Tab-separated table of C-alpha atoms in Angstrom:
chain	number	residue	atom	x	y	z
A	1	MET	CA	0.000	0.000	0.000
A	2	ASN	CA	1.430	3.349	-0.973
A	3	ALA	CA	0.963	6.648	0.875
A	4	ILE	CA	-2.017	7.751	-1.222
A	5	GLU	CA	-3.866	4.468	-0.702
A	6	ASP	CA	-3.034	4.677	2.990
A	7	LEU	CA	-4.483	8.188	3.233
A	8	ALA	CA	-7.540	7.149	1.170
A	9	ARG	CA	-8.080	4.149	3.474
A	10	LEU	CA	-8.341	6.500	6.480
A	11	ILE	CA	-10.514	9.055	4.659
A	12	LYS	CA	-12.850	6.240	3.593
A	13	LYS	CA	-13.708	5.620	7.259
A	14	LEU	CA	-15.374	9.026	7.441
A	15	PRO	CA	-19.161	9.035	7.054
A	16	GLY	CA	-20.424	9.387	3.488
A	17	MET	CA	-17.071	8.498	1.902
A	18	GLY	CA	-16.898	5.852	-0.780
A	19	GLU	CA	-13.730	4.382	-2.237
A	20	LYS	CA	-13.642	6.785	-5.194
A	21	SER	CA	-14.400	9.933	-3.234
A	22	ALA	CA	-11.726	8.984	-0.670
A	23	LEU	CA	-9.158	8.494	-3.412
A	24	ARG	CA	-10.262	11.717	-5.080
A	25	LEU	CA	-9.805	13.678	-1.848
A	26	SER	CA	-6.382	12.121	-1.332
A	27	TYR	CA	-5.276	13.221	-4.768
A	28	HIS	CA	-6.761	16.621	-4.142
A	29	LEU	CA	-4.542	16.954	-1.058
A	30	LEU	CA	-1.529	16.327	-3.272
A	31	LYS	CA	-2.431	19.382	-5.324
A	32	THR	CA	-3.348	21.811	-2.558
A	33	ASP	CA	-0.958	24.224	-0.960
A	34	ASP	CA	0.992	22.440	1.760
A	35	THR	CA	0.122	25.211	4.242
A	36	TYR	CA	-3.500	24.145	3.904
A	37	ASN	CA	-2.669	20.475	4.452
A	38	LYS	CA	-0.627	21.296	7.544
A	39	ALA	CA	-3.405	23.531	8.924
A	40	LEU	CA	-6.093	20.909	8.306
A	41	ALA	CA	-3.926	18.216	9.881
A	42	GLU	CA	-3.265	20.356	12.937
A	43	ARG	CA	-7.002	21.038	13.425
A	44	ILE	CA	-7.881	17.354	13.086
A	45	ALA	CA	-5.121	16.299	15.478
A	46	THR	CA	-6.145	18.753	18.196
A	47	ILE	CA	-9.928	19.036	17.866
A	48	LYS	CA	-10.611	16.613	20.719
A	49	GLU	CA	-8.288	18.523	23.035
A	50	LYS	CA	-9.988	21.838	22.352
A	51	ILE	CA	-13.610	20.780	22.485
A	52	HIS	CA	-15.538	18.991	25.239
A	53	PRO	CA	-19.217	18.528	26.132
A	54	CYS	CA	-20.859	21.243	28.244
A	55	PRO	CA	-21.382	19.773	31.766
A	56	ILE	CA	-24.993	21.009	31.757
A	57	CYS	CA	-26.416	20.330	28.286
A	58	ALA	CA	-23.609	18.245	26.681
A	59	SER	CA	-23.371	20.386	23.556
A	60	TYR	CA	-19.774	20.750	22.469
A	61	THR	CA	-17.938	23.835	23.663
A	62	GLU	CA	-14.477	25.261	24.205
A	63	ASP	CA	-15.593	27.019	27.387
A	64	ASP	CA	-16.412	25.696	30.863
A	65	ILE	CA	-20.126	26.204	30.197
A	66	CYS	CA	-21.537	26.418	26.647
A	67	GLU	CA	-22.860	29.595	25.036
A	68	PHE	CA	-26.474	28.436	25.386
A	69	CYS	CA	-26.367	27.519	29.076
A	70	LYS	CA	-24.475	30.641	30.122
A	71	SER	CA	-26.593	33.012	27.996
A	72	GLU	CA	-28.508	35.678	29.910
A	73	THR	CA	-30.945	36.310	27.078
A	74	ARG	CA	-32.200	32.845	26.181
A	75	ASP	CA	-35.653	31.706	27.315
A	76	LYS	CA	-35.079	29.469	30.348
A	77	SER	CA	-38.650	28.152	30.285
A	78	LEU	CA	-38.053	26.265	27.015
A	79	LEU	CA	-35.925	23.139	26.745
A	80	MET	CA	-35.240	21.430	23.424
A	81	VAL	CA	-34.017	17.834	23.610
A	82	VAL	CA	-31.828	16.794	20.651
A	83	GLN	CA	-29.891	13.680	19.813
A	84	GLU	CA	-26.547	15.184	18.867
A	85	SER	CA	-24.564	18.293	19.691
A	86	GLN	CA	-24.505	19.395	16.047
A	87	ASP	CA	-28.318	19.554	16.119
A	88	THR	CA	-28.010	22.551	18.477
A	89	VAL	CA	-25.898	24.295	15.824
A	90	THR	CA	-28.417	23.483	13.087
A	91	ILE	CA	-31.302	24.836	15.173
A	92	ASN	CA	-29.325	27.833	16.380
A	93	GLN	CA	-28.093	28.837	12.928
A	94	ALA	CA	-31.691	28.826	11.690
A	95	GLY	CA	-32.309	31.626	14.232
A	96	ILE	CA	-35.801	30.415	15.102
A	97	TYR	CA	-35.369	29.114	18.647
A	98	ASN	CA	-34.188	30.977	21.707
A	99	GLY	CA	-34.586	28.431	24.510
A	100	LEU	CA	-32.109	26.032	26.077
A	101	PHE	CA	-30.892	22.666	24.777
A	102	HIS	CA	-30.291	19.194	26.117
A	103	VAL	CA	-28.155	16.754	24.125
A	104	LEU	CA	-28.993	13.079	24.618
A	105	GLY	CA	-25.951	11.746	22.802
A	106	GLY	CA	-27.970	9.497	20.501
A	107	ALA	CA	-31.311	7.724	20.348
A	108	ILE	CA	-32.615	4.474	21.801
A	109	ASN	CA	-31.544	1.661	19.490
A	110	PRO	CA	-31.810	-1.806	21.083
A	111	LEU	CA	-30.327	-3.527	18.017
A	112	ASN	CA	-27.130	-1.524	18.454
A	113	GLY	CA	-27.185	-1.997	22.230
A	114	ILE	CA	-28.162	1.591	22.968
A	115	GLY	CA	-30.673	1.559	25.805
A	116	PRO	CA	-31.994	4.615	27.682
A	117	ASP	CA	-29.154	4.209	30.225
A	118	LYS	CA	-26.613	5.024	27.474
A	119	LEU	CA	-28.273	8.380	26.838
A	120	ARG	CA	-28.293	11.510	29.000
A	121	ILE	CA	-31.882	10.935	30.141
A	122	LYS	CA	-31.143	10.850	33.887
A	123	GLU	CA	-29.430	14.223	33.504
A	124	LEU	CA	-32.472	15.489	31.591
A	125	LEU	CA	-34.836	14.554	34.440
A	126	GLU	CA	-32.546	16.202	36.985
A	127	ARG	CA	-32.394	19.407	34.917
A	128	ILE	CA	-36.168	19.468	34.605
A	129	ASP	CA	-36.697	18.846	38.316
A	130	ASN	CA	-34.212	21.556	39.284
A	131	GLY	CA	-35.127	24.039	36.547
A	132	SER	CA	-38.074	26.251	35.720
A	133	PHE	CA	-39.030	24.799	32.369
A	134	LYS	CA	-42.588	25.188	31.140
A	135	GLU	CA	-42.172	23.303	27.869
A	136	VAL	CA	-39.942	20.472	26.715
A	137	ILE	CA	-39.615	20.210	22.914
A	138	ILE	CA	-38.432	16.772	21.898
A	139	ALA	CA	-36.447	17.268	18.690
A	140	THR	CA	-35.080	13.779	18.139
A	141	ASN	CA	-34.731	12.696	14.506
A	142	PRO	CA	-37.932	11.596	12.709
A	143	THR	CA	-36.688	7.997	12.555
A	144	GLU	CA	-37.820	4.855	14.369
A	145	GLU	CA	-35.092	5.354	16.991
A	146	GLY	CA	-35.888	9.043	17.371
A	147	ASP	CA	-39.611	8.340	17.722
A	148	THR	CA	-38.977	5.579	20.286
A	149	THR	CA	-36.791	7.946	22.276
A	150	ALA	CA	-39.401	10.716	22.115
A	151	ILE	CA	-42.148	8.415	23.397
A	152	TYR	CA	-39.863	7.048	26.118
A	153	ILE	CA	-39.036	10.555	27.365
A	154	LYS	CA	-42.658	11.692	27.060
A	155	ARG	CA	-43.713	8.835	29.408
A	156	LEU	CA	-41.041	9.737	31.936
A	157	LEU	CA	-42.319	13.316	31.992
A	158	GLU	CA	-45.968	12.412	32.561
A	159	GLY	CA	-47.349	13.875	35.760
A	160	LYS	CA	-44.915	16.781	35.742
A	161	ASP	CA	-46.226	20.334	35.301
A	162	LEU	CA	-44.877	20.613	31.742
A	163	THR	CA	-46.035	20.855	28.174
A	164	VAL	CA	-44.215	18.209	26.144
A	165	THR	CA	-44.062	18.770	22.387
A	166	ARG	CA	-42.333	17.173	19.450
A	167	LEU	CA	-41.152	18.693	16.159
A	168	ALA	CA	-43.729	17.632	13.640
A	169	SER	CA	-44.654	18.458	10.085
A	170	GLY	CA	-41.988	19.233	7.538
A	171	LEU	CA	-39.336	16.787	8.611
A	172	PRO	CA	-39.184	14.022	6.017
A	173	ILE	CA	-39.666	10.542	7.511
A	174	GLY	CA	-36.406	8.600	7.743
A	175	GLY	CA	-34.471	11.846	7.396
A	176	ASP	CA	-31.898	13.472	9.577
A	177	LEU	CA	-32.241	16.762	11.428
A	178	GLY	CA	-28.718	17.760	10.455
A	179	TYR	CA	-29.673	18.052	6.790
A	180	ALA	CA	-32.961	19.932	7.210
A	181	ASP	CA	-33.203	23.348	5.594
A	182	LYS	CA	-34.233	26.461	7.464
A	183	THR	CA	-37.786	26.566	6.075
A	184	THR	CA	-38.436	22.952	7.010
A	185	LEU	CA	-37.087	23.572	10.495
A	186	LEU	CA	-39.176	26.718	10.888
A	187	ARG	CA	-42.364	24.913	9.888
A	188	SER	CA	-41.651	21.968	12.137
A	189	ILE	CA	-41.075	24.266	15.123
A	190	LYS	CA	-44.124	26.415	14.419
A	191	SER	CA	-46.424	23.428	14.050
A	192	ARG	CA	-44.946	21.348	16.844
A	193	ILE	CA	-47.521	19.045	18.348
A	194	LYS	CA	-48.252	18.072	21.916
A	195	ILE	CA	-47.612	14.383	22.515
B	1	MET	CA	-15.113	31.235	15.531
B	2	ASN	CA	-14.742	28.159	17.699
B	3	ALA	CA	-12.539	25.148	17.000
B	4	ILE	CA	-15.305	23.136	15.332
B	5	GLU	CA	-16.254	25.962	12.994
B	6	ASP	CA	-12.574	26.479	12.262
B	7	LEU	CA	-12.133	22.807	11.359
B	8	ALA	CA	-15.350	22.852	9.299
B	9	ARG	CA	-14.135	25.952	7.442
B	10	LEU	CA	-11.016	24.059	6.317
B	11	ILE	CA	-12.908	20.864	5.466
B	12	LYS	CA	-15.362	22.908	3.389
B	13	LYS	CA	-12.517	23.850	1.028
B	14	LEU	CA	-12.221	20.225	-0.057
B	15	PRO	CA	-14.005	19.335	-3.310
B	16	GLY	CA	-17.604	18.206	-2.929
B	17	MET	CA	-17.968	19.575	0.613
B	18	GLY	CA	-20.894	21.794	1.485
B	19	GLU	CA	-21.353	23.691	4.718
B	20	LYS	CA	-23.457	20.982	6.360
B	21	SER	CA	-21.304	18.055	5.325
B	22	ALA	CA	-18.187	19.909	6.532
B	23	LEU	CA	-19.805	20.545	9.912
B	24	ARG	CA	-21.005	16.967	10.069
B	25	LEU	CA	-17.498	15.630	9.424
B	26	SER	CA	-16.091	17.961	12.070
B	27	TYR	CA	-18.524	16.639	14.650
B	28	HIS	CA	-17.781	13.118	13.537
B	29	LEU	CA	-14.100	13.726	14.319
B	30	LEU	CA	-15.101	14.680	17.850
B	31	LYS	CA	-16.616	11.233	18.304
B	32	THR	CA	-13.953	9.091	16.711
B	33	ASP	CA	-11.092	7.507	18.534
B	34	ASP	CA	-8.278	10.042	18.921
B	35	THR	CA	-5.779	7.529	17.523
B	36	TYR	CA	-7.679	7.706	14.242
B	37	ASN	CA	-7.661	11.519	14.235
B	38	LYS	CA	-3.934	11.601	14.921
B	39	ALA	CA	-3.245	9.032	12.195
B	40	LEU	CA	-5.372	10.894	9.649
B	41	ALA	CA	-3.733	14.205	10.563
B	42	GLU	CA	-0.264	12.713	10.220
B	43	ARG	CA	-1.082	11.305	6.758
B	44	ILE	CA	-2.512	14.624	5.574
B	45	ALA	CA	0.453	16.593	6.907
B	46	THR	CA	3.039	14.376	5.233
B	47	ILE	CA	1.388	13.241	1.993
B	48	LYS	CA	3.154	15.840	-0.131
B	49	GLU	CA	6.531	14.847	1.270
B	50	LYS	CA	6.002	11.168	0.495
B	51	ILE	CA	4.530	11.425	-2.980
B	52	HIS	CA	5.881	13.124	-6.103
B	53	PRO	CA	5.202	12.894	-9.843
B	54	CYS	CA	7.088	10.222	-11.785
B	55	PRO	CA	9.727	12.023	-13.907
B	56	ILE	CA	8.653	10.031	-16.984
B	57	CYS	CA	4.839	9.876	-16.954
B	58	ALA	CA	3.974	12.274	-14.072
B	59	SER	CA	1.721	9.798	-12.242
B	60	TYR	CA	2.187	10.093	-8.499
B	61	THR	CA	4.651	7.699	-6.920
B	62	GLU	CA	6.733	7.176	-3.806
B	63	ASP	CA	9.572	5.695	-5.865
B	64	ASP	CA	12.114	7.275	-8.209
B	65	ILE	CA	10.209	5.882	-11.194
B	66	CYS	CA	6.531	4.856	-10.971
B	67	GLU	CA	5.309	1.257	-11.038
B	68	PHE	CA	4.007	1.619	-14.607
B	69	CYS	CA	7.137	3.071	-16.147
B	70	LYS	CA	9.499	0.625	-14.429
B	71	SER	CA	7.313	-2.423	-15.094
B	72	GLU	CA	8.920	-5.184	-17.202
B	73	THR	CA	5.598	-6.721	-18.153
B	74	ARG	CA	3.560	-3.792	-19.434
B	75	ASP	CA	3.054	-3.288	-23.172
B	76	LYS	CA	5.490	-0.563	-24.219
B	77	SER	CA	3.813	-0.103	-27.599
B	78	LEU	CA	0.661	1.372	-26.024
B	79	LEU	CA	0.524	4.819	-24.449
B	80	MET	CA	-2.594	6.137	-22.724
B	81	VAL	CA	-2.763	9.904	-22.236
B	82	VAL	CA	-4.850	10.963	-19.213
B	83	GLN	CA	-5.585	14.301	-17.572
B	84	GLU	CA	-4.837	13.456	-13.953
B	85	SER	CA	-2.676	11.006	-12.046
B	86	GLN	CA	-5.690	9.439	-10.355
B	87	ASP	CA	-7.014	8.437	-13.781
B	88	THR	CA	-4.127	5.963	-14.013
B	89	VAL	CA	-5.325	4.372	-10.773
B	90	THR	CA	-8.919	4.190	-12.042
B	91	ILE	CA	-7.812	2.539	-15.289
B	92	ASN	CA	-5.314	0.276	-13.575
B	93	GLN	CA	-7.732	-0.920	-10.903
B	94	ALA	CA	-10.197	-1.891	-13.620
B	95	GLY	CA	-7.540	-4.353	-14.803
B	96	ILE	CA	-8.312	-3.836	-18.491
B	97	TYR	CA	-5.234	-1.995	-19.738
B	98	ASN	CA	-1.622	-3.072	-19.669
B	99	GLY	CA	0.172	-0.308	-21.555
B	100	LEU	CA	1.976	2.790	-20.311
B	101	PHE	CA	0.516	6.119	-19.193
B	102	HIS	CA	1.183	9.798	-19.704
B	103	VAL	CA	-0.353	12.331	-17.335
B	104	LEU	CA	-1.049	15.753	-18.834
B	105	GLY	CA	-1.842	17.457	-15.535
B	106	GLY	CA	-5.175	18.844	-16.749
B	107	ALA	CA	-6.926	19.788	-19.973
B	108	ILE	CA	-6.827	22.830	-22.226
B	109	ASN	CA	-9.140	25.458	-20.736
B	110	PRO	CA	-8.574	28.955	-22.142
B	111	LEU	CA	-11.165	30.501	-19.798
B	112	ASN	CA	-9.126	29.353	-16.796
B	113	GLY	CA	-5.863	30.350	-18.476
B	114	ILE	CA	-4.775	26.753	-19.108
B	115	GLY	CA	-3.149	26.645	-22.533
B	116	PRO	CA	-1.266	23.698	-24.045
B	117	ASP	CA	1.963	25.086	-22.582
B	118	LYS	CA	0.641	24.456	-19.056
B	119	LEU	CA	0.190	20.748	-19.792
B	120	ARG	CA	2.818	18.058	-20.211
B	121	ILE	CA	2.390	17.981	-24.000
B	122	LYS	CA	6.014	18.768	-24.891
B	123	GLU	CA	7.045	15.840	-22.680
B	124	LEU	CA	4.474	13.668	-24.460
B	125	LEU	CA	5.940	14.449	-27.868
B	126	GLU	CA	9.473	13.743	-26.618
B	127	ARG	CA	8.382	10.402	-25.177
B	128	ILE	CA	6.706	9.445	-28.425
B	129	ASP	CA	9.718	10.470	-30.522
B	130	ASN	CA	12.126	8.569	-28.276
B	131	GLY	CA	9.867	5.551	-27.583
B	132	SER	CA	8.500	2.638	-29.574
B	133	PHE	CA	4.786	3.331	-29.284
B	134	LYS	CA	2.433	1.994	-31.925
B	135	GLU	CA	-0.760	3.427	-30.499
B	136	VAL	CA	-1.593	6.493	-28.439
B	137	ILE	CA	-4.951	6.266	-26.636
B	138	ILE	CA	-6.200	9.711	-25.659
B	139	ALA	CA	-8.230	9.197	-22.495
B	140	THR	CA	-8.995	12.783	-21.555
B	141	ASN	CA	-12.372	13.388	-19.912
B	142	PRO	CA	-15.434	13.473	-22.211
B	143	THR	CA	-15.921	17.199	-21.587
B	144	GLU	CA	-15.393	20.209	-23.800
B	145	GLU	CA	-11.914	20.737	-22.343
B	146	GLY	CA	-11.047	17.042	-22.667
B	147	ASP	CA	-12.266	16.954	-26.277
B	148	THR	CA	-10.336	20.110	-27.158
B	149	THR	CA	-7.205	18.612	-25.646
B	150	ALA	CA	-7.710	15.337	-27.527
B	151	ILE	CA	-8.098	17.119	-30.854
B	152	TYR	CA	-5.090	19.344	-30.116
B	153	ILE	CA	-2.867	16.343	-29.374
B	154	LYS	CA	-4.245	14.391	-32.339
B	155	ARG	CA	-3.161	17.250	-34.662
B	156	LEU	CA	0.326	17.341	-33.164
B	157	LEU	CA	0.685	13.622	-33.807
B	158	GLU	CA	-0.359	13.771	-37.458
B	159	GLY	CA	2.353	12.501	-39.790
B	160	LYS	CA	3.884	10.251	-37.144
B	161	ASP	CA	3.796	6.472	-37.644
B	162	LEU	CA	1.140	5.971	-34.932
B	163	THR	CA	-2.468	4.971	-34.473
B	164	VAL	CA	-4.197	7.643	-32.400
B	165	THR	CA	-7.403	6.598	-30.654
B	166	ARG	CA	-9.776	8.103	-28.119
B	167	LEU	CA	-11.953	6.429	-25.474
B	168	ALA	CA	-15.414	6.509	-26.928
B	169	SER	CA	-18.770	4.999	-26.208
B	170	GLY	CA	-19.907	4.477	-22.648
B	171	LEU	CA	-18.499	7.572	-21.036
B	172	PRO	CA	-21.378	9.910	-20.257
B	173	ILE	CA	-20.992	13.381	-21.807
B	174	GLY	CA	-19.983	16.002	-19.255
B	175	GLY	CA	-18.868	13.273	-16.870
B	176	ASP	CA	-15.563	12.592	-15.219
B	177	LEU	CA	-13.313	9.601	-15.821
B	178	GLY	CA	-12.644	9.271	-12.109
B	179	TYR	CA	-16.222	8.236	-11.401
B	180	ALA	CA	-16.661	5.771	-14.262
B	181	ASP	CA	-17.451	2.179	-13.337
B	182	LYS	CA	-15.485	-0.778	-14.599
B	183	THR	CA	-18.055	-1.838	-17.214
B	184	THR	CA	-18.235	1.620	-18.692
B	185	LEU	CA	-14.463	1.832	-18.808
B	186	LEU	CA	-14.203	-1.599	-20.379
B	187	ARG	CA	-16.682	-0.698	-23.113
B	188	SER	CA	-15.003	2.607	-23.816
B	189	ILE	CA	-11.596	0.958	-24.167
B	190	LYS	CA	-12.875	-1.907	-26.332
B	191	SER	CA	-14.733	0.440	-28.687
B	192	ARG	CA	-12.123	3.164	-28.811
B	193	ILE	CA	-12.233	5.025	-32.092
B	194	LYS	CA	-9.517	6.313	-34.370
B	195	ILE	CA	-9.524	10.096	-34.551
């Protein structure tokens, strides 16, 4: 195996990379300015040192507490529960939500051995019990796992003085929140349904 | 800009990367094993030191002379002219061609300021004059630039004791050789036409 194949082999492990696109990227890196390659390599090598989950909501941050949790202006009566940290970025960039977030770290998936205990659900209940939330918006992906997780959380929250909603129309079934466009997100937040 | 956005900004410069896919890859790198990140970073940082163009055919190699040019078993009467080094890998992996290669380093594209002088055409003519080729297969991409380049080279080779052919049927117009499947490549080599 030569150096290009070796690089392509590693790139191929990234999500969405096939054999040809991995090889194509490797060749591309042979043509780019070496300053770029060195900069990219440095960022990849150090990203896990720079970034860690926020101790409150688990969204990734460089600070002690993330920008959402330490914000003075966000609506502390609204809590949106998402699967992954990047979902907070997607929602935030759309500029249509000003509440707090809670990152589960995935969705319930028994086939892959991911039970509720593997997710940050205990931490969610503690935050709700110690907070002043009036509404919990469950924004898990519109997939079987996301739906299962939403229903599971909804049941745990029954009896509490809370409105529990779920992002609804607009999200294509089987899709992924991370690829939703702004309009779709806006509609799904506006028409969120009580579950 | 935080470290994730900074990483995503660099990833977005790679071909085929949009804003969302760049962000998605960045987050993925936060979840992967750090050994993988370090290995990938090391490969990216050093790829240009390890790999250089073969002095004869310009395909990328780690050796003094590339595997094609130094091969004792390849057919030295056949020369395939391709735009990019990765095209030699595509053709070679398909296992349907056993001649030599010549990498032009692109295609004629006046709008982007790429004239014949920017390509390895002089080197091609020297190789042909000093070699024992019987056939030159022009395998530039089936695009306007690739066609222009093929016709340009064909004219330069007129009067020489050579058959000049061009990959023909099977390659979709406007497509890219690097994404062709084996069957398509096979058909286009078998039915190559004299130009």
